[in-house]
Every structure is written in structure tokens, then in C-alpha cells.
Short mmCIF file of C-alpha atoms in Angstrom, two decimals:
data_model
loop_
_atom_site.label_atom_id
_atom_site.label_comp_id
_atom_site.label_asym_id
_atom_site.label_seq_id
_atom_site.Cartn_x
_atom_site.Cartn_y
_atom_site.Cartn_z
CA MET T 772 42.17 9.29 19.24
CA ARG T 773 39.79 11.67 21.25
CA MET T 774 36.86 13.02 19.17
CA THR T 775 36.97 16.54 19.11
CA PHE T 776 33.53 18.35 20.57
CA ALA T 777 33.00 20.22 17.81
CA LEU T 778 33.02 16.58 15.86
CA ARG T 779 30.82 15.49 18.30
CA ILE T 780 28.66 17.59 17.92
CA GLY T 781 29.06 17.46 14.38
CA PHE T 782 28.43 14.07 14.37
CA VAL T 783 25.74 13.68 17.27
CA CYS T 784 23.35 16.36 14.11
CA VAL T 785 24.21 13.90 11.07
CA LEU T 786 22.82 10.94 14.04
CA THR T 787 19.77 13.25 14.69
CA VAL T 788 18.80 14.14 10.98
CA LEU T 789 19.57 10.04 9.62
CA LEU T 790 17.13 8.94 12.36
CA SER T 791 14.84 11.53 11.65
CA ILE T 792 14.21 10.68 7.83
CA PRO T 793 10.44 8.40 7.91
CA LEU T 794 11.66 4.77 6.70
CA TRP T 795 9.48 5.42 3.71
CA ALA T 796 11.90 8.16 2.76
CA HIS T 797 13.30 4.82 1.65
CA ALA T 798 11.34 2.62 0.36
CA HIS T 799 11.24 0.85 -3.05
CA ALA T 800 8.32 -0.58 -2.61
CA VAL T 801 4.78 1.38 -1.54
CA ILE T 802 0.99 1.00 -0.94
CA SER T 803 0.00 3.40 -4.17
CA GLU T 804 -3.75 2.47 -4.27
CA VAL T 805 -6.62 1.55 -1.60
CA MET T 806 -9.89 0.22 -2.61
CA TRP T 807 -11.05 0.75 1.17
CA MET T 808 -15.46 1.28 -0.02
CA GLY T 809 -15.76 -1.68 -2.09
CA THR T 810 -17.24 -1.62 -5.45
CA ASP T 811 -20.86 -1.74 -6.66
CA VAL T 812 -20.89 -5.31 -7.02
CA SER T 813 -19.90 -5.55 -3.33
CA THR T 814 -19.23 -4.08 -0.28
CA GLN T 815 -16.61 -6.35 0.36
CA ASP T 816 -14.51 -6.51 -3.93
CA GLU T 817 -11.78 -4.70 -1.89
CA TRP T 818 -7.85 -4.00 -2.67
CA LEU T 819 -4.90 -2.79 -2.93
CA GLU T 820 -1.53 -2.01 -4.70
CA ILE T 821 1.87 -1.82 -4.04
CA THR T 822 4.24 0.14 -6.67
CA GLY T 823 7.74 -0.73 -6.73
CA ILE T 824 9.98 2.38 -7.08
CA ASP T 825 13.06 4.01 -8.07
CA THR T 826 14.45 -0.80 -8.08
CA ASP T 827 13.40 -3.93 -8.49
CA THR T 828 12.41 -5.07 -5.21
CA ASN T 829 12.68 -8.66 -3.12
CA LEU T 830 9.40 -9.04 -1.53
CA SER T 831 9.80 -12.30 -0.66
CA GLY T 832 8.48 -13.16 3.37
CA TRP T 833 6.76 -9.01 3.42
CA LYS T 834 3.40 -8.82 5.00
CA LEU T 835 1.26 -6.59 3.84
CA THR T 836 -1.31 -5.33 7.77
CA SER T 837 -4.30 -4.02 8.68
CA VAL T 838 -5.32 -3.00 11.83
CA ASN T 839 -8.83 -4.29 12.69
CA THR T 840 -11.33 -2.86 14.25
CA SER T 841 -10.34 -3.85 17.96
CA GLY T 842 -7.56 -2.29 17.18
CA ASN T 843 -4.99 -5.00 16.46
CA GLU T 844 -2.52 -5.68 13.63
CA ILE T 845 -3.41 -8.68 10.97
CA THR T 846 -1.85 -9.67 8.53
CA LEU T 847 -3.50 -9.58 4.96
CA VAL T 848 -1.05 -11.20 2.87
CA GLN T 849 2.33 -12.18 3.24
CA PHE T 850 4.65 -12.24 -0.32
CA ALA T 851 5.82 -15.26 -1.08
CA SER T 852 9.79 -16.60 -1.66
CA GLY T 853 10.96 -14.76 -5.00
CA THR T 854 8.25 -12.40 -5.13
CA THR T 855 9.70 -9.15 -7.36
CA LEU T 856 8.83 -6.58 -7.61
CA LEU T 857 9.76 -4.95 -10.42
CA THR T 858 10.19 -0.81 -10.79
CA ASP T 859 7.49 1.22 -11.55
CA ALA T 860 5.33 -2.59 -11.97
CA SER T 861 1.23 -3.07 -9.55
CA TRP T 862 1.58 -5.69 -7.37
CA VAL T 863 -2.44 -6.17 -6.40
CA VAL T 864 -4.45 -7.50 -3.72
CA ALA T 865 -7.54 -8.55 -3.79
CA ARG T 866 -10.63 -9.82 -1.44
CA TYR T 867 -11.76 -11.54 -4.74
CA PRO T 868 -10.99 -13.20 -8.36
CA ALA T 869 -11.33 -11.08 -11.47
CA ALA T 870 -14.47 -13.10 -12.23
CA GLN T 871 -16.10 -11.84 -8.96
CA SER T 872 -14.53 -8.37 -8.55
CA ARG T 873 -14.98 -4.73 -10.67
CA LEU T 874 -11.08 -5.43 -11.63
CA LEU T 875 -10.41 -5.90 -15.88
CA GLU T 876 -7.27 -8.28 -14.89
CA GLU T 877 -6.63 -11.17 -12.31
CA PRO T 878 -5.15 -9.86 -8.53
CA HIS T 879 -1.73 -10.96 -7.77
CA ASN T 880 -2.94 -12.13 -4.62
CA VAL T 881 -6.37 -13.19 -3.76
CA THR T 882 -6.88 -13.82 0.23
CA SER T 883 -10.41 -13.69 2.18
CA SER T 884 -8.09 -11.59 4.69
CA MET T 885 -8.71 -7.94 2.74
CA THR T 886 -11.73 -6.64 4.80
CA LEU T 887 -10.37 -2.88 5.41
CA PRO T 888 -12.38 -0.41 7.28
CA ASN T 889 -14.60 2.39 6.55
CA SER T 890 -12.54 4.48 9.58
CA LYS T 891 -9.32 4.37 11.58
CA LEU T 892 -8.31 2.42 8.41
CA LEU T 893 -3.94 1.94 9.03
CA LEU T 894 -2.58 -0.13 6.39
CA ARG T 895 1.79 -1.55 6.74
CA LEU T 896 4.42 -3.20 4.86
CA ARG T 897 6.48 -4.36 6.74
CA ASN T 898 9.80 -5.86 5.48
CA ALA T 899 10.89 -9.87 6.10
CA GLN T 900 12.07 -8.62 9.23
CA GLY T 901 9.36 -7.13 10.70
CA SER T 902 9.99 -3.26 9.99
CA VAL T 903 7.41 -1.07 8.67
CA VAL T 904 8.89 -0.14 5.31
CA ASP T 905 5.30 2.20 4.26
CA GLN T 906 2.24 2.93 5.93
CA ALA T 907 -1.07 3.97 4.36
CA ASP T 908 -3.36 6.34 6.21
CA ASP T 909 -3.13 6.63 10.00
CA GLY T 910 -5.66 4.74 11.55
CA ALA T 911 -7.85 8.26 12.32
CA GLY T 912 -10.92 9.10 12.22
CA GLU T 913 -12.01 8.50 8.13
CA PRO T 914 -9.82 7.59 5.16
CA LEU T 915 -7.60 9.90 4.39
CA ALA T 916 -8.78 9.94 0.25
CA GLY T 917 -11.60 8.28 -1.67
CA ALA T 918 -15.61 8.68 -1.92
CA ASN T 919 -17.92 6.37 -0.96
CA PRO T 920 -21.37 7.60 -1.68
CA SER T 921 -25.05 6.33 -0.93
CA GLY T 922 -25.69 7.18 -4.49
CA GLY T 923 -22.56 8.05 -6.96
CA PRO T 924 -19.80 6.16 -8.14
CA LYS T 925 -17.56 4.67 -5.74
CA ALA T 926 -13.81 6.20 -6.42
CA SER T 927 -10.16 4.66 -4.72
CA MET T 928 -7.90 6.35 -2.79
CA GLU T 929 -4.90 7.49 -4.75
CA ARG T 930 -0.57 7.98 -3.91
CA SER T 931 0.02 10.91 -5.47
CA ASN T 932 4.13 11.08 -4.06
CA LEU T 933 4.94 8.31 -3.99
CA HIS T 934 7.93 9.25 -1.90
CA GLY T 935 5.89 11.50 0.67
CA SER T 936 5.11 9.80 3.64
CA GLY T 937 1.61 7.49 3.38
CA ALA T 938 0.90 8.52 6.41
CA LEU T 939 0.06 12.62 5.68
CA LYS T 940 -3.56 13.48 3.65
CA ALA T 941 -1.36 15.46 1.44
CA SER T 942 0.57 12.18 -0.47
CA TRP T 943 -3.01 11.22 -0.76
CA LYS T 944 -5.90 12.05 -3.29
CA THR T 945 -9.48 11.20 -4.93
CA SER T 946 -9.28 9.28 -7.78
CA THR T 947 -10.48 10.50 -10.78
CA ALA T 948 -9.24 7.34 -13.02
CA THR T 949 -10.82 5.28 -14.93
CA PHE T 950 -8.96 2.76 -15.80
CA GLY T 951 -8.59 -1.36 -14.90
CA TRP T 952 -12.52 -1.67 -14.46
CA ASP T 953 -14.33 -4.03 -16.29
CA GLU T 954 -16.22 -2.00 -19.34
CA GLY T 955 -19.01 -0.68 -18.52
CA ALA T 956 -18.08 -0.05 -14.97
CA THR T 957 -18.45 3.36 -13.27
CA ILE T 958 -15.84 3.67 -10.75
CA PHE T 959 -13.02 5.82 -10.18
CA GLY T 960 -9.86 4.56 -9.67
CA ASN T 961 -6.39 2.88 -11.53
CA PRO T 962 -6.08 -0.76 -10.69
CA GLY T 963 -2.76 -2.62 -11.58
CA SER T 964 -2.38 0.49 -14.07
CA SER T 965 1.22 -1.63 -15.42
CA ILE T 966 0.96 -5.77 -14.31
CA THR T 967 3.88 -6.72 -14.78
CA SER T 968 5.97 -8.46 -12.38
CA SER T 969 8.28 -11.21 -12.21
CA SER T 970 7.27 -14.14 -9.36
CA SER T 971 6.50 -17.99 -9.91
CA SER T 972 3.38 -17.67 -8.00
CA SER T 973 1.93 -14.56 -9.01
CA ASN T 974 -1.88 -14.98 -7.42
CA SER T 975 -1.49 -17.19 -4.97
CA SER T 976 -3.42 -16.96 -1.49
CA SER T 977 -2.72 -16.64 2.64
#
């Protein structure tokens, strides 16, 4: 049976709309917070957080990547088989363990690859097939949020809209929270606000 002209037009319109919806509109795990400037302990005391939304997500084989100063995409961490991010839970990937960091709780992954640029920041979350399911920042100019003053408290870049595009400034804010830090730390951020997950290797290094 031949497809009528009107039906063909309708099909094309629907397909166009579907293809125009960004991948992160369907993402169930997103990059939710980035400490790209480090802390008062060290400029290398950097970390980022992933949060599960809507449903539990199997992160087995997924990768977090960054773009270095040469413009090359590098892997910060690849998640081990059996790694599951629960709905509304947070997963922290850091350069240092808690004892060497301002983090109050032990991060889930510790990796020396966690080196984040202070300009042209671009982070991607790729699934096991290599497809980008979320990104943080746009890789152009200064980071979309966060604060790195020379004489005052540093503040993380925190996702204000988990369902919005991480490439847009409107999806981010400079954190005003002070939760998840060592006692007495004067830093703004909210690392691992709900550090709960299901994994047999919650603190593996890459």
C-alpha cells in the first residue's frame, strides 16, 4: 500500500521532532555538580558528581570524559561492570580520597585522571555504546557557573535543571550550599548529597 502524501508529510514531521530532541532529554544519569577550580586544600582537589533521575541506571562500561587543553577528549573514568546508579542518588568521582580532600565522605571513584580545565570546560557522559547521553558546559570560554575568587570561598558549578541541557548556562548555577565538606571548611558546594548506590566496587580507581 502506498503511503499518501499527507501521511508521508506527517511521518517526516514526527521524525524531525524526535530527532530534534536532545539526548539528555532522555538521560537517566546526568552530570550534576562540578568542582572545576579545586579547593583551599589544593587546586587539584577536583571532583564531579553524577545524579540518577527517573529510574535506576546501569553504568557498566559508561565513561566520563573531558577535553584537555589540546582539544583531545580523554577518559576520566570508566565505570566497572555491575555499577548501578539509583534514582535520586549521587555518585562522586574525585582526584583525591577523602583524607586528602575537603570531601567529608569517601568518593565512589578516585582517579588521578581527574584534572579539569578552568576554561573551555567540556565534560561528557558516554554510555557503553559510546553515545553521549549528557554533557556539562559548552567548551567555550569560562565555565557556565562556579566561583574561583582569589581571596574568598570557592563555589562549585551545580546543575539547577537536571532535565535540561547541560550545554546551556540556564541549566547551571553557582552553588550556595555548604554540605558534604570537612567541618569548618569555607567552601560552597553540595558533593554527594545522597551518596547511596548499588555496586560491588564503589571506590575503584581508573
